[in-house]
XYZ file of C-alpha atoms in Angstrom:
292
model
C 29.797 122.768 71.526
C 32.837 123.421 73.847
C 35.989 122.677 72.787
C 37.310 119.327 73.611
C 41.183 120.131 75.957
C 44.257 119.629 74.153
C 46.588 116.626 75.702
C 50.053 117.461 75.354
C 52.693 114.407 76.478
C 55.331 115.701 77.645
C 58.821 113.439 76.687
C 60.233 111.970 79.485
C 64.105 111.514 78.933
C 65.271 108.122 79.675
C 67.161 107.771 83.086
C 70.702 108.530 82.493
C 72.961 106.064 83.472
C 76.252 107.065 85.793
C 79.494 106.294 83.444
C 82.566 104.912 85.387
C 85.570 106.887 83.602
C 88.095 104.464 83.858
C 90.727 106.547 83.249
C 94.409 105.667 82.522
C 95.970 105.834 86.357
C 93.206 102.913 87.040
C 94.909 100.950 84.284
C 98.597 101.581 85.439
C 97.435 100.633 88.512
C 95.780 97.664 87.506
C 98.655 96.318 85.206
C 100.839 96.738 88.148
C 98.668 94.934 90.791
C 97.582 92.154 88.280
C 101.244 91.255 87.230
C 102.721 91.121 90.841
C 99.871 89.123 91.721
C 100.456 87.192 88.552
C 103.977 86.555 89.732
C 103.079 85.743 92.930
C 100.753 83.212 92.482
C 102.941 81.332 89.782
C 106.550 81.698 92.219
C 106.914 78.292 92.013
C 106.595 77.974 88.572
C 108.208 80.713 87.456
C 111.325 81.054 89.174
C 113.855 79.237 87.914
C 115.828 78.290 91.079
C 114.752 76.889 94.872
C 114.699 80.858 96.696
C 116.869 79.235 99.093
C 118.998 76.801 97.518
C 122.791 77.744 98.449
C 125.069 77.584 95.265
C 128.439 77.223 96.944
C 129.349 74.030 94.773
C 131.637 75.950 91.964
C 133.574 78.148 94.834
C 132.754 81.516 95.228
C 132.564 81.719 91.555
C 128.340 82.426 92.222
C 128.486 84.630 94.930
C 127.806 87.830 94.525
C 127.311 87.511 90.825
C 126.185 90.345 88.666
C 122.730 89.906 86.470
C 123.700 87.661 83.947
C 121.282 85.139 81.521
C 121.166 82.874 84.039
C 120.542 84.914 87.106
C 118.573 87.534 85.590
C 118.568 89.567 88.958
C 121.948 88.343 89.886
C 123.291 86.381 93.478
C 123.366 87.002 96.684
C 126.134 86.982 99.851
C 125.168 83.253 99.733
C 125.020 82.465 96.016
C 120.829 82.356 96.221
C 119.475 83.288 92.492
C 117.965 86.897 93.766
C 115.093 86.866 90.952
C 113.506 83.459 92.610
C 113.889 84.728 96.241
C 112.118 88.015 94.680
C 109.215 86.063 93.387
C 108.868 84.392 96.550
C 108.867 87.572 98.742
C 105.760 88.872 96.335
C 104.370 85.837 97.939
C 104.778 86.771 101.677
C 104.335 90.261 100.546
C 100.529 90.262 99.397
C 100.107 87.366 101.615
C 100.586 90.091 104.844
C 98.570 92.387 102.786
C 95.424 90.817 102.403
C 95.332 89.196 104.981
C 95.842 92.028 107.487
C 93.765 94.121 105.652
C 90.995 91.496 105.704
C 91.117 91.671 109.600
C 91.491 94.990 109.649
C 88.408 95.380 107.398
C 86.192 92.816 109.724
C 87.052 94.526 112.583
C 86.492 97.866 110.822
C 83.020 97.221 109.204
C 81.895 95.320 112.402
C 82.519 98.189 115.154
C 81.126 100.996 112.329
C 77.804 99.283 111.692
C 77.118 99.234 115.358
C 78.659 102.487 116.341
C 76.860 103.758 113.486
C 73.303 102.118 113.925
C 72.640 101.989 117.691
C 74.266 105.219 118.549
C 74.585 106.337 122.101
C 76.538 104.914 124.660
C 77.659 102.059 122.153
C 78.557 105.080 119.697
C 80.663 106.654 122.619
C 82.180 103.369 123.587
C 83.354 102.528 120.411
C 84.411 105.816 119.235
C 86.517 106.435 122.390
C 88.261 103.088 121.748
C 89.326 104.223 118.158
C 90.297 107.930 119.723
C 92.728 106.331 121.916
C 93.968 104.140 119.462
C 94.987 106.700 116.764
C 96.747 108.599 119.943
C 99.560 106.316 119.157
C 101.832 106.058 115.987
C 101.024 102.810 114.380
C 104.502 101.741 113.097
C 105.374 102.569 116.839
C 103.020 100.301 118.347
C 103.524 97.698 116.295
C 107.153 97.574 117.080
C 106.128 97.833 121.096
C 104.169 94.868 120.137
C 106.955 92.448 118.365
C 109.053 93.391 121.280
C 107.200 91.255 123.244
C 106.168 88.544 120.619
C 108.558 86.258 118.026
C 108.868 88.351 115.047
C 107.766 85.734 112.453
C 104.713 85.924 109.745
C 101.553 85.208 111.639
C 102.148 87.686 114.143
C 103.353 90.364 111.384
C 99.842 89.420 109.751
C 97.536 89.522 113.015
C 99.555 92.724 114.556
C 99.362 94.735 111.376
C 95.287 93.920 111.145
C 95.121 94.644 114.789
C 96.819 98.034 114.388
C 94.918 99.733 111.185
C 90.937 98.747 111.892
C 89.917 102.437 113.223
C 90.189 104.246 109.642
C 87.468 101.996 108.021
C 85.454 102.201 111.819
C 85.118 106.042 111.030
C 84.207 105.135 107.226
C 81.622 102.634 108.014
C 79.745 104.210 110.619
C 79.563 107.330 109.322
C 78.007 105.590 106.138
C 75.608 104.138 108.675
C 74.308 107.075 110.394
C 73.527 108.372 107.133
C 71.752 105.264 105.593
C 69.975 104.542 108.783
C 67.822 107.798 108.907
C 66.634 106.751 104.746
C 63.344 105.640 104.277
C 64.223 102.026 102.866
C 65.528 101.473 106.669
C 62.332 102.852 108.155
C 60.223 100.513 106.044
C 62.550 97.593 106.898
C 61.607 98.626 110.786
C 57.983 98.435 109.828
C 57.670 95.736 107.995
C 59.497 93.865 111.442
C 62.923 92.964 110.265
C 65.480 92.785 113.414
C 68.219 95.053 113.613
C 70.674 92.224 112.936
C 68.752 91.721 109.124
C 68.636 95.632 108.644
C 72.733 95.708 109.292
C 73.703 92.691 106.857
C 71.187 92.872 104.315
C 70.444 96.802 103.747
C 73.228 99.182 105.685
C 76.409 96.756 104.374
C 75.856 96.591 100.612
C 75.121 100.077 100.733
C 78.582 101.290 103.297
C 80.783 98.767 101.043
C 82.438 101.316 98.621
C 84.100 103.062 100.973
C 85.437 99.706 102.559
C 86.401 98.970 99.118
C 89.213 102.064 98.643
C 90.396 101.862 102.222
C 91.209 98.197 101.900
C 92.964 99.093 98.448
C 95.053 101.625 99.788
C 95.485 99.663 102.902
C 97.094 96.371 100.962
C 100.145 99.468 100.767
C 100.509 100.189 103.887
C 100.631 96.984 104.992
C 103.517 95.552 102.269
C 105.319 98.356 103.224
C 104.732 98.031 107.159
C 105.859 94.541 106.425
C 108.842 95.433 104.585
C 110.100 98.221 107.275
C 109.931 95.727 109.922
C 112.243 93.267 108.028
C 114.376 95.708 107.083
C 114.819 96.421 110.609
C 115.060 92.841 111.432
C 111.582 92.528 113.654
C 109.676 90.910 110.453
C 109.635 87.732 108.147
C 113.294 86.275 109.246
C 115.885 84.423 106.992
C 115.629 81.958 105.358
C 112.344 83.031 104.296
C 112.476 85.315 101.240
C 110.881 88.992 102.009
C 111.383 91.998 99.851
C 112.009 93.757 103.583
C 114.824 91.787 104.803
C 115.884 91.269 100.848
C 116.974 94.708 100.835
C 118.408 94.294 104.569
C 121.278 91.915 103.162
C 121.428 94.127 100.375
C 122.352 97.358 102.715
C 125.496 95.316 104.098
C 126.658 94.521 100.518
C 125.870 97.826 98.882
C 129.429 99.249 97.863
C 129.900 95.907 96.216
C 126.367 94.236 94.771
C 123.950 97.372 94.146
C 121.799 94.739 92.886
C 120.850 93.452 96.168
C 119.322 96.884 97.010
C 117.594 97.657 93.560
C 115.625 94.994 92.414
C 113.632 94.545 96.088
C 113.420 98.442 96.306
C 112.116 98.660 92.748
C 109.729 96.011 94.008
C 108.366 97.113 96.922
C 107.804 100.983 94.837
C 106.046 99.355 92.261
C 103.725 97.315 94.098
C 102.562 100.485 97.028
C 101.954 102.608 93.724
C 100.316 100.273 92.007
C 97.794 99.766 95.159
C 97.734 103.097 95.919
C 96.849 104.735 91.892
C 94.328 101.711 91.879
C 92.778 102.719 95.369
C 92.695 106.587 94.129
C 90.761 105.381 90.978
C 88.535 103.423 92.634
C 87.657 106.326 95.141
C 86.510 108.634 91.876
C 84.330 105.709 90.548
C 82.725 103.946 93.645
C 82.277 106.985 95.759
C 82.922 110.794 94.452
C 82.587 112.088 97.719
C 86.102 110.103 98.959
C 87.724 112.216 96.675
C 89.949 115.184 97.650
């Protein structure tokens, strides 16, 4: 009688799951991007005074008035409560930097998917386009720029998104010229999907991470873009409140209100770190190989 074969199972470990480590720069960074944005969105609410109310009734008793109870950040040349005008330049502040990131990210993602995907001349096109356009200094060009246009907020906005599209480019198609040679892509050929389908429903989810910390970090560079060009005067102009040309009035009146200066400055470090700690987490959890 012959022996009957022995059936060993052999365990199978359960998948192991990847654990974001959230670690405690993402928080700092997220406490300091939430509450600016927190601020921002509640301006009107919050601040206590109109941003550009003159207060020239009493004399010149409120000009130039130290931080006191009730002006926590103090007055300006023009007797303006300098917390409410701060509150309000958060506003333009993340305004600009979403929304010039968000161009710069459609342009971005657009250009990379095809550069990426159809390769060839369209590759060459495209990449030449971005080659010449990181010839020249982008602070530079922008200012060549709102020498020939009215420096106000829309252009800031549509200039800055213009200007900073060809780092995501590079991002996104080199995600797609690795996802397009995987074999989810090749079935998605066979089974007849169009090259249009194969872009938005399978290559974008997949190049989105990367998108993801360059728009982070890029929210930074654009506030402070943004507040360099008011500070130079070729941004938001008065009366409109803007941390840039905040800390432009604050420059003329330093020897004698050093509150003008601080409080905007403070602002405008707080918010690029906070963006930029929160884009350098993000990086280590979305996409290891970002990371330096």
């Amino acid at each position: 009688m012959s022996a009957q074969p022995v059936m060993t199972t052999i365990p199978v470990s359960p998948p192991v799951r990847k654990k974001w480590r959230y670690t405690p720069i993402f928080w700092l960074g997220l406490f300091l991007v939430v509450t600016v944005s927190v601020l921002a969105l509640f301006a009107p609410v919050i601040a206590p005074f109109d941003p550009n109310a003159l207060n020239l009734d009493a004399g010149l008793t409120k000009i130039f008035q130290p931080p006191s109870w009730e002006h926590w950040m103090g007055t300006d040349a023009l007797g303006r409560d300098v917390f409410s005008r701060m509150l309000h330049g958060a506003r333009v502040s993340l305004w600009v930097g979403f929304v010039s990131v968000g161009l710069a990210s459609c342009i971005g993602v657009a250009l990379g998917l095809l550069a990426g995907y159809y390769g060839g001349l369209v590759d060459e096109a495209i990449m030449r386009v971005v080659d010449i356009m990181l010839c020249f200094p982008s602070f530079f060009l922008i200012l060549a720029v709102i020498a020939f246009l009215e420096p106000n907020l829309v252009n800031i906005m549509v200039i800055i998104g213009l200007t900073s599209w060809m780092g995501i480019t590079r991002l996104v198609r080199a995600e797609t010229l690795t996802l397009r040679e995987r074999d989810f892509i090749a079935a998605a050929r066979l089974a007849g999907a169009k090259p249009s389908r194969i872009l938005l429903r399978h290559i974008l989810p997949n190049a989105l991470a990367p998108v993801l910390v360059s728009a982070t970090l890029g929210i930074a560079g654009a506030i402070l873009t943004e507040s360099s060009l008011s500070f130079l005067g070729l941004g938001v102009q008065p009366p409109m409140a803007s941390w840039g040309n905040m800390l432009l009035e604050g420059k003329q009146a330093l020897g004698i209100a050093w509150w003008l200066s601080l409080f905007p400055g403070l602002a405008i470090l707080l918010t690029a770190l906070g963006y930029n700690l929160l884009g350098e987490s993000l990086r280590d959890i979305l996409d290891p190989r970002l990371s330096r």
